[in-house]
Short mmCIF file of C-alpha atoms in Angstrom, two decimals:
data_model
loop_
_atom_site.label_atom_id
_atom_site.label_comp_id
_atom_site.label_asym_id
_atom_site.label_seq_id
_atom_site.Cartn_x
_atom_site.Cartn_y
_atom_site.Cartn_z
CA MET P 1 -188.49 279.68 -117.05
CA ARG P 2 -191.86 278.42 -115.81
CA GLU P 3 -192.80 277.32 -119.30
CA ARG P 4 -189.58 275.34 -119.51
CA MET P 5 -190.47 273.58 -116.30
CA TYR P 6 -193.82 272.52 -117.75
CA VAL P 7 -192.10 271.27 -120.87
CA ASN P 8 -189.64 269.25 -118.78
CA THR P 9 -192.41 267.77 -116.66
CA PHE P 10 -194.35 266.87 -119.78
CA TRP P 11 -191.48 264.96 -121.33
CA ALA P 12 -190.62 263.27 -118.03
CA SER P 13 -194.21 262.00 -117.84
CA VAL P 14 -194.10 260.80 -121.43
CA SER P 15 -190.86 258.97 -120.71
CA ILE P 16 -192.25 257.18 -117.67
CA VAL P 17 -195.48 256.26 -119.42
CA LEU P 18 -193.43 254.77 -122.28
CA LEU P 19 -191.42 252.74 -119.79
CA LEU P 20 -194.58 251.40 -118.14
CA VAL P 21 -196.09 250.52 -121.51
CA ALA P 22 -192.93 248.61 -122.49
CA TRP P 23 -192.99 246.78 -119.18
CA HIS P 24 -196.64 245.90 -119.63
CA LEU P 25 -196.07 244.59 -123.17
CA LEU P 26 -193.08 242.54 -122.08
CA ALA P 27 -195.07 241.01 -119.20
CA VAL P 28 -197.98 240.19 -121.51
CA LEU P 29 -195.69 238.70 -124.15
CA LEU P 30 -193.67 236.55 -121.76
CA ASP P 31 -196.68 235.63 -119.68
CA LYS P 32 -194.59 234.30 -116.79
CA GLU P 33 -195.43 234.50 -113.12
CA ALA P 34 -191.91 235.77 -112.39
CA LEU P 35 -192.55 238.94 -114.40
CA PRO P 36 -195.81 240.51 -113.26
CA GLY P 37 -197.03 243.55 -115.19
CA PRO P 38 -197.04 247.10 -113.89
CA VAL P 39 -200.72 247.03 -112.90
CA SER P 40 -200.46 244.15 -110.46
CA SER P 41 -197.04 245.32 -109.26
CA PHE P 42 -198.31 248.80 -108.45
CA THR P 43 -201.37 247.30 -106.80
CA ALA P 44 -199.05 245.30 -104.56
CA PHE P 45 -196.89 248.38 -104.02
CA PHE P 46 -199.78 250.50 -102.79
CA ARG P 47 -201.17 247.62 -100.74
CA GLU P 48 -197.84 247.00 -98.99
CA LEU P 49 -196.77 250.62 -98.66
CA PRO P 50 -198.84 251.61 -95.60
CA GLY P 51 -197.76 248.46 -93.83
CA GLU P 52 -194.39 246.77 -93.91
CA LEU P 53 -192.94 248.31 -97.07
CA TRP P 54 -192.87 251.87 -95.81
CA GLY P 55 -190.73 250.88 -92.83
CA HIS P 56 -188.25 249.08 -95.07
CA PHE P 57 -188.21 251.96 -97.54
CA TRP P 58 -187.54 254.39 -94.73
CA ILE P 59 -184.66 252.33 -93.27
CA SER P 60 -183.04 251.87 -96.68
CA SER P 61 -183.38 255.57 -97.51
CA TYR P 62 -181.83 256.47 -94.20
CA ARG P 63 -178.91 254.11 -94.78
CA VAL P 64 -178.19 255.39 -98.27
CA ALA P 65 -178.57 259.05 -97.31
CA ALA P 66 -176.31 258.65 -94.28
CA SER P 67 -173.67 256.86 -96.35
CA LEU P 68 -173.73 259.47 -99.10
CA LEU P 69 -173.46 262.27 -96.56
CA ILE P 70 -170.60 260.69 -94.62
CA SER P 71 -168.73 259.86 -97.85
CA LEU P 72 -169.11 263.44 -99.00
CA VAL P 73 -167.86 264.94 -95.77
CA LEU P 74 -164.82 262.64 -95.84
CA ALA P 75 -164.04 262.42 -99.54
CA VAL P 76 -164.47 266.01 -100.69
CA PRO P 77 -161.86 267.59 -98.39
CA CYS P 78 -159.48 264.65 -98.92
CA GLY P 79 -159.87 264.89 -102.70
CA MET P 80 -159.40 268.65 -102.77
CA ILE P 81 -156.25 268.43 -100.67
CA MET P 82 -154.80 265.51 -102.64
CA GLY P 83 -155.37 267.43 -105.86
CA ARG P 84 -153.62 270.56 -104.62
CA GLU P 85 -150.89 269.38 -102.22
CA GLU P 86 -148.34 267.35 -104.09
CA LYS P 87 -146.68 265.92 -100.99
CA VAL P 88 -149.94 264.59 -99.57
CA ASP P 89 -150.83 263.13 -102.94
CA ARG P 90 -147.51 261.34 -103.28
CA LEU P 91 -148.14 259.56 -100.00
CA ALA P 92 -151.86 258.93 -100.37
CA ALA P 93 -152.31 258.20 -104.07
CA PRO P 94 -150.64 254.75 -104.07
CA MET P 95 -152.89 253.66 -101.21
CA ILE P 96 -155.94 254.86 -103.09
CA TYR P 97 -154.91 253.07 -106.26
CA VAL P 98 -154.34 249.81 -104.39
CA ILE P 99 -157.65 249.91 -102.50
CA TYR P 100 -159.82 251.43 -105.25
CA PRO P 101 -160.12 248.34 -107.50
CA VAL P 102 -160.93 245.93 -104.67
CA PRO P 103 -164.68 245.22 -104.65
CA LYS P 104 -165.49 246.57 -101.20
CA ILE P 105 -168.28 244.07 -100.68
CA VAL P 106 -165.58 241.55 -99.69
CA PHE P 107 -165.14 243.57 -96.50
CA LEU P 108 -168.75 242.97 -95.44
CA PRO P 109 -167.85 239.98 -93.20
CA VAL P 110 -165.12 242.03 -91.54
CA LEU P 111 -167.44 244.98 -91.04
CA MET P 112 -170.18 242.76 -89.64
CA ALA P 113 -167.77 241.18 -87.20
CA LEU P 114 -166.52 244.57 -86.09
CA LEU P 115 -169.66 246.69 -86.23
CA GLY P 116 -172.48 244.20 -85.80
CA LEU P 117 -175.38 243.31 -88.05
CA GLY P 118 -177.31 246.58 -87.76
CA ASP P 119 -177.22 249.91 -89.53
CA VAL P 120 -173.61 250.75 -88.76
CA SER P 121 -171.97 247.94 -90.70
CA LYS P 122 -174.20 248.61 -93.74
CA ILE P 123 -173.60 252.33 -93.69
CA ALA P 124 -169.87 251.67 -93.28
CA LEU P 125 -169.83 249.36 -96.31
CA ILE P 126 -171.69 251.78 -98.57
CA THR P 127 -169.51 254.63 -97.34
CA LEU P 128 -166.42 252.63 -98.14
CA VAL P 129 -167.57 252.21 -101.74
CA VAL P 130 -168.92 255.70 -102.30
CA PHE P 131 -165.93 257.37 -100.62
CA PHE P 132 -163.61 256.23 -103.40
CA GLN P 133 -166.11 257.01 -106.14
CA ILE P 134 -166.21 260.60 -104.94
CA LEU P 135 -162.59 260.95 -103.88
CA VAL P 136 -161.02 260.06 -107.22
CA PRO P 137 -162.98 262.49 -109.46
CA ILE P 138 -162.71 265.28 -106.86
CA ARG P 139 -158.96 264.81 -106.70
CA ASP P 140 -158.67 264.96 -110.49
CA ALA P 141 -160.91 268.02 -110.73
CA SER P 142 -158.98 269.80 -108.01
CA ARG P 143 -155.70 268.99 -109.69
CA SER P 144 -156.78 270.17 -113.13
CA ILE P 145 -157.79 273.68 -112.09
CA ASN P 146 -156.30 276.15 -114.56
CA PRO P 147 -153.00 277.38 -113.04
CA ALA P 148 -153.57 280.82 -114.57
CA VAL P 149 -156.72 281.21 -112.50
CA VAL P 150 -154.88 280.10 -109.38
CA ASN P 151 -152.08 282.56 -110.09
CA SER P 152 -154.52 285.40 -110.72
CA ILE P 153 -156.15 284.81 -107.37
CA ARG P 154 -152.81 284.41 -105.64
CA SER P 155 -151.73 287.72 -107.09
CA LEU P 156 -154.67 289.27 -105.24
CA GLY P 157 -153.01 288.14 -102.05
CA ALA P 158 -154.91 284.89 -101.56
CA GLY P 159 -153.37 282.40 -99.17
CA ARG P 160 -154.06 278.71 -99.07
CA TRP P 161 -157.37 279.04 -97.25
CA HIS P 162 -158.66 281.66 -99.68
CA LEU P 163 -157.70 279.47 -102.62
CA TYR P 164 -159.64 276.54 -101.22
CA LYS P 165 -162.62 278.71 -100.40
CA HIS P 166 -162.88 280.80 -103.56
CA VAL P 167 -161.33 278.56 -106.21
CA VAL P 168 -160.94 274.88 -105.36
CA TRP P 169 -164.27 274.27 -103.61
CA PRO P 170 -166.49 275.90 -106.26
CA ALA P 171 -164.38 274.33 -109.01
CA VAL P 172 -164.97 270.80 -107.74
CA LEU P 173 -168.67 271.29 -106.90
CA PRO P 174 -170.07 270.23 -110.32
CA GLU P 175 -167.72 267.25 -110.30
CA MET P 176 -168.92 266.35 -106.82
CA LEU P 177 -172.55 266.30 -107.93
CA THR P 178 -171.76 264.20 -111.00
CA ALA P 179 -169.81 261.77 -108.84
CA LEU P 180 -172.69 261.62 -106.38
CA ARG P 181 -175.14 260.81 -109.15
CA ILE P 182 -173.01 257.92 -110.32
CA ALA P 183 -172.28 256.83 -106.77
CA SER P 184 -175.94 256.84 -105.74
CA GLY P 185 -176.60 253.99 -108.17
CA THR P 186 -173.71 252.00 -106.75
CA ALA P 187 -174.80 252.87 -103.23
CA ILE P 188 -178.24 251.37 -103.79
CA ALA P 189 -176.69 248.22 -105.28
CA ILE P 190 -174.39 247.78 -102.30
CA LEU P 191 -177.23 248.57 -99.93
CA PHE P 192 -179.30 245.85 -101.54
CA ILE P 193 -176.59 243.23 -101.18
CA SER P 194 -175.79 244.17 -97.60
CA GLU P 195 -179.48 243.99 -96.70
CA THR P 196 -179.87 240.51 -98.11
CA ILE P 197 -177.21 239.07 -95.81
CA SER P 198 -178.29 238.31 -92.25
CA SER P 199 -180.70 241.19 -92.15
CA GLN P 200 -184.28 241.72 -91.03
CA GLU P 201 -184.85 245.20 -92.35
CA GLY P 202 -184.58 247.24 -95.50
CA LEU P 203 -185.72 246.90 -99.09
CA GLY P 204 -183.08 244.24 -99.76
CA TYR P 205 -184.57 242.07 -97.03
CA PHE P 206 -188.11 242.79 -98.23
CA LEU P 207 -187.22 241.73 -101.77
CA LEU P 208 -185.40 238.59 -100.78
CA ASP P 209 -188.21 237.63 -98.42
CA ALA P 210 -190.80 238.15 -101.16
CA TRP P 211 -188.70 236.08 -103.52
CA SER P 212 -188.37 233.22 -101.03
CA ARG P 213 -192.19 233.25 -100.72
CA TYR P 214 -192.50 233.23 -104.53
CA SER P 215 -194.54 236.39 -104.14
CA TYR P 216 -193.44 238.11 -107.31
CA HIS P 217 -195.94 240.93 -106.94
CA ASP P 218 -194.42 241.86 -103.60
CA MET P 219 -190.97 241.51 -105.10
CA PHE P 220 -191.84 244.01 -107.80
CA ALA P 221 -193.40 246.29 -105.22
CA GLY P 222 -189.95 246.27 -103.61
CA ILE P 223 -188.29 246.95 -106.96
CA ILE P 224 -190.60 249.94 -107.48
CA ALA P 225 -189.61 251.18 -104.03
CA LEU P 226 -185.91 250.83 -104.92
CA SER P 227 -186.37 252.75 -108.15
CA LEU P 228 -188.33 255.39 -106.27
CA LEU P 229 -185.44 255.69 -103.83
CA GLY P 230 -183.01 256.25 -106.69
CA PHE P 231 -185.38 258.75 -108.28
CA VAL P 232 -185.72 260.75 -105.07
CA ILE P 233 -181.94 260.91 -104.68
CA TYR P 234 -181.56 261.95 -108.29
CA MET P 235 -184.11 264.73 -107.94
CA ALA P 236 -182.53 265.89 -104.71
CA LEU P 237 -179.12 266.10 -106.42
CA ASP P 238 -180.66 268.03 -109.31
CA GLY P 239 -182.11 270.54 -106.88
CA LEU P 240 -178.83 270.70 -105.01
CA GLU P 241 -176.96 271.46 -108.22
CA ARG P 242 -179.33 274.32 -109.05
CA TYR P 243 -178.83 275.68 -105.58
CA LEU P 244 -175.05 275.19 -105.35
CA CYS P 245 -174.02 275.94 -108.95
CA PRO P 246 -176.29 278.78 -110.13
CA TRP P 247 -173.63 279.93 -112.59
CA LYS P 248 -174.21 276.80 -114.66
CA TYR P 249 -177.83 277.72 -115.27
CA VAL P 250 -177.50 281.21 -116.67
CA MET K 1 -141.95 308.96 -102.05
CA HIS K 2 -139.08 309.35 -104.42
CA ASP K 3 -139.78 310.40 -107.92
CA GLY K 4 -137.35 308.26 -109.89
CA MET K 5 -137.93 304.77 -111.15
CA MET K 6 -140.95 302.67 -110.29
CA LEU K 7 -139.35 299.56 -111.62
CA GLU K 8 -135.69 298.63 -111.98
CA ILE K 9 -134.58 295.31 -113.35
CA LYS K 10 -130.90 294.48 -113.34
CA GLY K 11 -129.40 291.33 -114.80
CA LEU K 12 -132.55 289.28 -114.35
CA SER K 13 -132.23 285.61 -115.26
CA VAL K 14 -134.90 282.98 -114.83
CA GLY K 15 -134.65 279.29 -115.57
CA TYR K 16 -137.30 276.62 -115.70
CA ARG K 17 -136.40 273.36 -114.13
CA GLN K 18 -137.25 270.51 -116.44
CA PRO K 19 -136.45 266.82 -116.24
CA LYS K 20 -133.48 267.28 -118.59
CA GLY K 21 -131.99 270.16 -116.65
CA GLU K 22 -132.60 273.85 -116.43
CA VAL K 23 -134.01 275.66 -119.45
CA PRO K 24 -133.29 279.38 -119.45
CA ALA K 25 -136.39 281.52 -119.93
CA LEU K 26 -134.84 284.95 -119.45
CA ARG K 27 -131.17 285.90 -119.58
CA ASP K 28 -129.57 289.05 -118.25
CA VAL K 29 -132.60 291.28 -118.69
CA SER K 30 -132.16 294.88 -117.59
CA PHE K 31 -134.41 297.88 -118.00
CA ALA K 32 -136.21 300.44 -115.91
CA VAL K 33 -139.62 302.10 -115.97
CA PRO K 34 -140.12 305.54 -114.45
CA ARG K 35 -142.91 306.22 -111.99
CA SER K 36 -146.24 306.76 -113.76
CA GLY K 37 -144.74 305.56 -117.00
CA THR K 38 -145.95 302.87 -119.33
CA CYS K 39 -143.86 300.08 -120.73
CA ALA K 40 -144.67 297.52 -123.40
CA LEU K 41 -142.76 294.24 -123.61
CA ILE K 42 -142.80 292.81 -127.08
CA GLY K 43 -141.22 289.71 -128.52
CA PRO K 44 -141.98 286.34 -130.05
CA SER K 45 -143.96 283.74 -128.14
CA GLY K 46 -141.72 281.82 -125.81
CA CYS K 47 -139.49 284.80 -125.10
CA GLY K 48 -140.37 284.73 -121.43
CA LYS K 49 -142.58 287.81 -121.42
CA SER K 50 -145.13 286.23 -119.15
CA THR K 51 -142.40 284.85 -116.91
CA LEU K 52 -141.12 288.39 -116.53
CA LEU K 53 -144.54 289.54 -115.33
CA TYR K 54 -144.67 286.72 -112.81
CA VAL K 55 -141.33 287.85 -111.42
CA LEU K 56 -142.45 291.48 -111.25
CA SER K 57 -145.67 290.54 -109.47
CA GLY K 58 -143.77 288.59 -106.83
CA LEU K 59 -145.44 285.30 -107.70
CA LEU K 60 -142.24 283.80 -109.07
CA LYS K 61 -139.50 284.10 -106.48
CA ASP K 62 -136.88 281.83 -107.99
CA PHE K 63 -134.79 284.17 -110.11
CA GLY K 64 -131.29 285.61 -110.41
CA GLY K 65 -130.47 289.29 -110.56
CA GLN K 66 -132.21 292.24 -109.03
CA VAL K 67 -135.79 293.42 -109.32
CA ILE K 68 -136.66 296.61 -107.50
CA VAL K 69 -140.20 297.92 -107.33
CA ASP K 70 -140.77 301.33 -105.79
CA GLY K 71 -137.34 301.27 -104.21
CA ALA K 72 -137.65 297.87 -102.56
CA PRO K 73 -136.44 294.51 -103.86
CA VAL K 74 -139.29 292.19 -104.79
CA THR K 75 -139.34 289.22 -102.47
CA SER K 76 -143.04 288.42 -102.31
CA LEU K 77 -146.41 289.77 -103.36
CA ARG K 78 -146.72 293.50 -103.06
CA ARG K 79 -150.03 295.03 -102.03
CA GLN K 80 -150.00 297.80 -104.62
CA THR K 81 -149.08 295.61 -107.57
CA ALA K 82 -152.00 294.31 -109.63
CA LEU K 83 -151.63 291.53 -112.18
CA ILE K 84 -154.07 290.81 -115.00
CA LEU K 85 -153.37 287.57 -116.79
CA GLN K 86 -154.28 286.68 -120.33
CA ASP K 87 -157.63 285.06 -119.60
CA TYR K 88 -158.43 287.73 -117.00
CA GLY K 89 -158.50 285.20 -114.16
CA LEU K 90 -162.21 285.68 -113.52
CA LEU K 91 -163.95 283.01 -111.50
CA PRO K 92 -166.92 281.62 -113.46
CA TRP K 93 -168.87 280.95 -110.23
CA LYS K 94 -168.73 284.53 -109.05
CA LYS K 95 -170.82 287.36 -110.42
CA VAL K 96 -169.04 290.41 -111.81
CA TYR K 97 -169.53 292.21 -108.50
CA ASP K 98 -168.06 289.37 -106.47
CA ASN K 99 -165.18 288.88 -108.87
CA VAL K 100 -164.25 292.52 -108.44
CA ALA K 101 -164.74 292.21 -104.68
CA LEU K 102 -162.45 289.20 -104.39
CA GLY K 103 -159.18 291.05 -103.82
CA LEU K 104 -160.80 293.33 -101.27
CA GLU K 105 -162.46 290.38 -99.57
CA ILE K 106 -159.12 288.57 -99.32
CA ARG K 107 -157.49 291.64 -97.84
CA GLY K 108 -160.26 292.07 -95.35
CA VAL K 109 -161.52 295.44 -96.55
CA ALA K 110 -164.73 296.42 -94.72
CA LYS K 111 -167.95 295.67 -96.62
CA ASP K 112 -169.05 299.29 -96.78
CA GLU K 113 -165.81 300.37 -98.33
CA GLN K 114 -165.89 297.37 -100.67
CA ARG K 115 -169.31 298.42 -101.93
CA GLU K 116 -168.24 301.96 -102.53
CA ARG K 117 -165.00 301.03 -104.29
CA ILE K 118 -166.63 298.38 -106.46
CA ARG K 119 -169.37 300.72 -107.58
CA ARG K 120 -166.74 303.31 -108.43
CA VAL K 121 -164.41 301.06 -110.46
CA LEU K 122 -167.24 299.28 -112.25
CA THR K 123 -168.70 302.64 -113.23
CA GLU K 124 -165.26 303.73 -114.36
CA VAL K 125 -164.96 300.84 -116.78
CA GLY K 126 -168.61 301.24 -117.79
CA LEU K 127 -169.79 297.95 -116.41
CA TRP K 128 -171.89 298.78 -113.37
CA GLU K 129 -175.11 297.64 -115.07
CA MET K 130 -173.53 294.21 -115.50
CA HIS K 131 -172.53 293.73 -111.86
CA ASP K 132 -175.15 291.04 -111.34
CA ARG K 133 -174.04 288.84 -114.24
CA TYR K 134 -171.77 285.86 -114.38
CA PRO K 135 -168.61 286.02 -116.55
CA SER K 136 -170.15 283.55 -119.00
CA GLN K 137 -172.84 286.14 -119.72
CA LEU K 138 -170.29 288.75 -120.77
CA SER K 139 -168.51 289.44 -124.03
CA GLY K 140 -164.73 289.16 -124.19
CA GLY K 141 -164.33 292.91 -123.88
CA GLN K 142 -166.63 293.08 -120.88
CA ARG K 143 -164.69 290.29 -119.22
CA GLN K 144 -161.46 292.15 -119.72
CA ARG K 145 -163.04 295.28 -118.29
CA THR K 146 -164.07 293.24 -115.25
CA GLY K 147 -160.46 292.12 -114.90
CA ILE K 148 -159.31 295.73 -115.08
CA ALA K 149 -161.94 296.77 -112.53
CA ARG K 150 -160.78 294.07 -110.15
CA ALA K 151 -157.22 295.32 -110.46
CA LEU K 152 -158.26 298.96 -110.00
CA ALA K 153 -160.31 298.12 -106.91
CA MET K 154 -157.03 297.25 -105.21
CA GLN K 155 -155.85 300.83 -105.84
CA PRO K 156 -152.53 299.71 -107.33
CA ASP K 157 -149.59 301.90 -108.26
CA LEU K 158 -148.22 299.24 -110.60
CA LEU K 159 -150.41 297.44 -113.10
CA LEU K 160 -149.06 294.36 -114.90
CA MET K 161 -150.99 293.01 -117.87
CA ASP K 162 -150.31 289.91 -119.92
CA GLU K 163 -151.53 290.32 -123.52
CA PRO K 164 -154.60 292.11 -122.24
CA PHE K 165 -156.40 292.66 -125.52
CA SER K 166 -155.08 289.92 -127.76
CA SER K 167 -158.24 287.85 -127.89
CA LEU K 168 -160.59 290.74 -128.67
CA ASP K 169 -161.93 291.92 -132.00
CA ALA K 170 -160.28 295.01 -133.48
CA LEU K 171 -162.93 297.56 -132.50
CA THR K 172 -163.25 296.35 -128.92
CA ARG K 173 -159.49 296.24 -128.67
CA GLU K 174 -159.04 299.86 -129.74
CA HIS K 175 -161.81 300.89 -127.39
CA LEU K 176 -160.20 299.15 -124.42
CA GLN K 177 -156.74 300.45 -125.31
CA GLY K 178 -158.31 303.89 -125.12
CA LEU K 179 -159.93 303.05 -121.80
CA LEU K 180 -156.59 301.91 -120.43
CA LEU K 181 -154.97 305.18 -121.53
CA ASP K 182 -157.77 307.14 -119.84
CA ILE K 183 -157.25 305.25 -116.62
CA TRP K 184 -153.51 305.74 -116.84
CA ASN K 185 -153.98 309.45 -117.56
CA SER K 186 -156.28 310.00 -114.61
CA LYS K 187 -154.56 307.80 -112.03
CA ARG K 188 -150.96 307.86 -113.22
CA ILE K 189 -150.50 304.21 -112.43
CA THR K 190 -147.29 302.67 -113.75
CA VAL K 191 -148.34 300.18 -116.42
CA VAL K 192 -146.28 297.28 -117.75
CA LEU K 193 -147.93 295.22 -120.43
CA VAL K 194 -146.88 292.26 -122.47
CA THR K 195 -148.01 292.19 -126.06
CA HIS K 196 -147.27 290.55 -129.34
CA SER K 197 -148.82 293.34 -131.34
CA ILE K 198 -146.48 296.00 -132.71
CA GLU K 199 -149.23 298.60 -132.94
CA GLU K 200 -150.38 297.98 -129.39
CA ALA K 201 -146.82 298.33 -128.12
CA ILE K 202 -146.49 301.68 -129.85
CA PHE K 203 -149.92 302.95 -128.90
CA LEU K 204 -149.51 302.14 -125.21
CA GLY K 205 -145.80 301.88 -124.37
CA GLN K 206 -143.78 305.01 -123.56
CA LYS K 207 -140.95 302.58 -123.38
CA ILE K 208 -140.91 299.55 -125.64
CA VAL K 209 -138.68 296.70 -124.61
CA VAL K 210 -137.95 294.34 -127.49
CA LEU K 211 -137.10 290.81 -126.44
CA SER K 212 -135.66 287.93 -128.44
CA GLY K 213 -136.74 284.36 -127.95
CA HIS K 214 -135.23 281.29 -126.25
CA PRO K 215 -134.04 282.61 -123.87
CA GLY K 216 -135.54 286.08 -123.67
CA GLN K 217 -132.92 288.78 -123.92
CA VAL K 218 -133.35 292.53 -124.36
CA ILE K 219 -132.58 293.44 -127.98
CA ASP K 220 -133.52 297.07 -127.77
CA VAL K 221 -135.37 299.62 -125.69
CA VAL K 222 -137.31 302.15 -127.78
CA GLU K 223 -138.43 305.45 -126.27
CA ASN K 224 -141.87 306.49 -127.38
CA PRO K 225 -142.76 309.67 -125.50
CA ARG K 226 -145.88 310.62 -127.47
CA VAL K 227 -148.02 307.90 -125.95
CA GLY K 228 -151.34 309.25 -124.78
CA GLN K 229 -151.40 312.24 -127.11
CA LYS K 230 -154.63 312.74 -128.98
CA GLY K 231 -154.78 311.06 -132.37
CA TYR K 232 -151.35 309.50 -131.97
CA ARG K 233 -152.42 306.51 -134.03
CA LYS K 234 -152.93 308.76 -137.06
CA THR K 235 -149.58 310.57 -136.96
CA THR K 236 -146.61 309.98 -139.23
CA GLU K 237 -144.33 309.32 -136.25
CA TYR K 238 -146.57 306.49 -135.20
CA HIS K 239 -146.31 304.86 -138.60
CA ILE K 240 -142.56 305.38 -138.90
CA LEU K 241 -142.08 303.84 -135.50
CA THR K 242 -144.27 300.93 -136.50
CA SER K 243 -142.07 300.04 -139.44
CA GLN K 244 -138.88 300.60 -137.44
CA LEU K 245 -140.10 298.27 -134.76
CA ARG K 246 -141.17 295.72 -137.34
CA ASP K 247 -137.64 295.83 -138.84
CA LYS K 248 -136.12 295.23 -135.43
CA LEU K 249 -138.35 292.26 -134.78
CA GLU K 250 -137.62 290.86 -138.23
CA GLN K 251 -133.91 291.18 -137.55
CA VAL K 252 -134.18 288.89 -134.58
CA GLY K 253 -135.92 286.47 -136.90
CA THR K 254 -139.28 286.46 -135.27
CA VAL K 255 -142.58 285.99 -136.94
CA LEU K 256 -145.30 288.03 -135.35
CA ASN K 257 -149.01 288.09 -135.74
CA LEU K 258 -150.47 290.82 -137.89
CA PRO K 259 -150.60 294.12 -136.06
CA GLY K 260 -153.77 295.15 -134.38
#
């Protein structure tokens, strides 16, 4: 077990070193100011981090985490119920299918008008996107639970609540974590866009500001911060999966 | 308690509603199983054997005719009826212990009693050492034993099993058939099992109900009183009955898997 962890860490390090080497080579080959190499970018990153960058990183992390959490709390129960209760699904599914393909970013002006320019409108926008990305796979997973398993548990006397607790919820958990992984990438993209529009805070603002100053080192410091944010979320989800789905790791 | 029949089925018909109208699954099925008896239902796939078990368990309520369990018509789930489906219905996210506990948990049995009962049934099926494993860590036979333990934990008087041993290798299968007989001998639970194996039907069923396919109708009911006697599998009667039963099934034009 422990040995495996070392092996994993080793290969993760190799992978990141390879990435940095490729970046460095590309920067050297292109030799353009717009693509600084990893050395100067990381220098800028560590220079900016104690000052301004940390504050922006913190705000962006908070926005993404809050959105993911709210989406989960809303989408998981909705998805589980839609997958199991045919009547609810018949009513709700057409709505979902109509709203799902609309790029939610178009609602940003509406949300800003309603909720202001601060955190709330940004969190609402990301939630709007992530909600559907979690809802749809959860609904499908909940619907495709083997009926024989459901019947076995019902034959033990399980009512609706027991079925949700013992069967549906654990059955959709792995799907939920996969959906979250995919959604976290989208969430960061939406976060970035929302922070570049009439905003004074967040990594999106930091990046755009650096760009407008032609300070490409700072811009890449911001990009490193964004990738770090994604990495932290990814690691957190990995840990969460180990904690929530121990049966998948035996 | 009256001593007569545990299970009486009279004129049972079940249809499946499909887009093109109702498709009959079972037609006019009648038979009875005495208390503490065993009964094997055998027939081709698609003869409605599993549907019959669903009706008996109370899960399927949409049927015509009469089904009486322990003197009362079946209208919903019955506490003392246990159902084991083909894939054992184990939850992959629960350890063996928690899978066995599930029925007790749902019925609100106190934790202390749960612990005691679970230890007892898992020991009975020889699986106590495995109580901390997940189903994916078990062999097919161990999984089936977990399914049996979960049913036994509910202290049933009627045990319904859908092709319980069909996916197991021959040795494990014979071992578990023996285990089932031991349990039946010691607890005198009424057992109804669905099978597509002629030999299993004869080894386990005091009463063998032969069904035809599409829709399922009773072709014959064979009495087989020597079930449970030592070395029954090696007796001449056993082999004669095997070929008689095979003839009957061939008459209804059914192709069955090789016996096992």
